[in-house]
Amino acid sequence: MQAALAAARQAAGRGEVPVGAVITGPDGALLAVTGNETEARQDSTAHAELLVIAAAQARRGSKYLEDCDLWVTLEPCAMCAGAIALARIRRLYFGAADQKGGAVEHGPRLFSQPTIHHRPEIYGGLSEAEASQLLQDFFAARRG
Amino acid sequence: MQAALAAARQAAGRGEVPVGAVITGPDGALLAVTGNETEARQDSTAHAELLVIAAAQARRGSKYLEDCDLWVTLEPCAMCAGAIALARIRRLYFGAADQKGGAVEHGPRLFSQPTIHHRPEIYGGLSEAEASQLLQDFFAARRG
């Protein structure tokens, strides 16, 4: 999660909402690290999770990541939770909860839906204080 | 929808699950056309809808497509429905219903969730017979 937090901090430095994501392989080795790029690309789909899944799949040459784990500093939204299911991620670790936009523990609770094709093991609240402080600082600075 | 169906047919010709998508601008002009590329890219996030949103945003230089409409041959999944909300698409037109993987009229019914940030106007069942025949033929040929 430290690498994901570092990517989130770098994203903040680029003026992006600070969210970072990492995918690790079966042995825990780091396969891909990304930060949110929605502003730079002017692409609302360029969330850290989607980018990190595409990067890990490219590195692996495979569209399934069944033995890989995804670490992200914020609870994934519906788009990203759907992408996590499609990529068959083994375990999802996330930091701050997102009551407004989250789709794992909030809103549609996507992985609890009977039609979901794949359900990772889910561990929320990792480094939660640090992850949410980053977001609070970013939005406070924007408003200030 | 005819351009989306043509893109779906082209996807089938490349060995991809035949789904095609189009984004049109406020005047109805075609901004982007894509087909599913999950096999070619070995990227489970490379659904036609996600690709067409990114392409239209790149063309527009804007991450919001509030005056644009998205046409897709199959009911969007949770990932793509989430992406449609994030991009603030004005109207969603889709072809075949997807009872297993759809997230608009089935499963999480994402646009009916109270936490969804944006809800397009939704029109389902356009050229439904043609869109679902394409999918049926594709999967029958795979099994055959």
mmCIF file of C-alpha atoms in Angstrom, chain A residues 6-63:
data_model
loop_
_atom_site.group_PDB
_atom_site.id
_atom_site.type_symbol
_atom_site.label_atom_id
_atom_site.label_comp_id
_atom_site.label_asym_id
_atom_site.label_seq_id
_atom_site.Cartn_x
_atom_site.Cartn_y
_atom_site.Cartn_z
ATOM 1 C CA ALA A 6 3.364 7.262 -3.192
ATOM 2 C CA ALA A 7 1.611 7.127 -6.591
ATOM 3 C CA ALA A 8 -1.343 9.020 -5.089
ATOM 4 C CA ARG A 9 1.020 11.716 -3.773
ATOM 5 C CA GLN A 10 2.621 12.017 -7.216
ATOM 6 C CA ALA A 11 -0.848 12.335 -8.770
ATOM 7 C CA ALA A 12 -1.640 15.209 -6.381
ATOM 8 C CA GLY A 13 1.590 16.891 -7.504
ATOM 9 C CA ARG A 14 0.298 16.791 -11.089
ATOM 10 C CA GLY A 15 -3.028 18.355 -10.073
ATOM 11 C CA GLU A 16 -4.890 15.051 -10.190
ATOM 12 C CA VAL A 17 -7.277 13.787 -7.511
ATOM 13 C CA PRO A 18 -4.772 11.787 -5.419
ATOM 14 C CA VAL A 19 -5.543 8.120 -5.950
ATOM 15 C CA GLY A 20 -2.831 5.540 -6.557
ATOM 16 C CA ALA A 21 -2.953 1.847 -7.408
ATOM 17 C CA VAL A 22 -0.585 -1.105 -7.535
ATOM 18 C CA ILE A 23 -0.873 -4.667 -8.805
ATOM 19 C CA THR A 24 1.311 -7.353 -7.270
ATOM 20 C CA GLY A 25 1.918 -10.824 -8.654
ATOM 21 C CA PRO A 26 1.564 -14.190 -6.905
ATOM 22 C CA ASP A 27 4.947 -13.785 -5.203
ATOM 23 C CA GLY A 28 4.125 -10.243 -4.056
ATOM 24 C CA ALA A 29 6.356 -8.678 -6.702
ATOM 25 C CA LEU A 30 5.191 -5.343 -8.036
ATOM 26 C CA LEU A 31 3.766 -5.667 -11.574
ATOM 27 C CA ALA A 32 2.408 -2.154 -12.169
ATOM 28 C CA VAL A 33 1.960 1.170 -10.354
ATOM 29 C CA THR A 34 -0.241 4.011 -11.570
ATOM 30 C CA GLY A 35 -1.815 7.218 -10.369
ATOM 31 C CA ASN A 36 -5.039 8.854 -11.473
ATOM 32 C CA GLU A 37 -4.618 10.612 -14.869
ATOM 33 C CA THR A 38 -8.112 11.932 -15.583
ATOM 34 C CA GLU A 39 -6.993 15.570 -15.800
ATOM 35 C CA ALA A 40 -3.831 15.042 -17.840
ATOM 36 C CA ARG A 41 -5.636 12.852 -20.363
ATOM 37 C CA GLN A 42 -8.995 14.651 -20.050
ATOM 38 C CA ASP A 43 -10.321 11.102 -19.924
ATOM 39 C CA SER A 44 -12.827 10.282 -17.200
ATOM 40 C CA THR A 45 -12.006 6.583 -17.540
ATOM 41 C CA ALA A 46 -8.320 7.118 -16.612
ATOM 42 C CA HIS A 47 -8.770 6.119 -12.962
ATOM 43 C CA ALA A 48 -5.697 4.585 -11.287
ATOM 44 C CA GLU A 49 -7.339 1.139 -11.035
ATOM 45 C CA LEU A 50 -8.253 0.927 -14.718
ATOM 46 C CA LEU A 51 -4.776 2.074 -15.731
ATOM 47 C CA VAL A 52 -3.043 -0.374 -13.397
ATOM 48 C CA ILE A 53 -5.147 -3.306 -14.643
ATOM 49 C CA ALA A 54 -4.361 -2.473 -18.279
ATOM 50 C CA ALA A 55 -0.649 -2.058 -17.430
ATOM 51 C CA ALA A 56 -0.437 -5.369 -15.560
ATOM 52 C CA GLN A 57 -2.305 -7.184 -18.327
ATOM 53 C CA ALA A 58 0.049 -5.698 -20.936
ATOM 54 C CA ARG A 59 3.052 -6.777 -18.898
ATOM 55 C CA ARG A 60 1.630 -10.262 -18.444
ATOM 56 C CA GLY A 61 0.244 -10.566 -21.988
ATOM 57 C CA SER A 62 -2.944 -11.912 -20.454
ATOM 58 C CA LYS A 63 -6.353 -10.394 -19.804
#
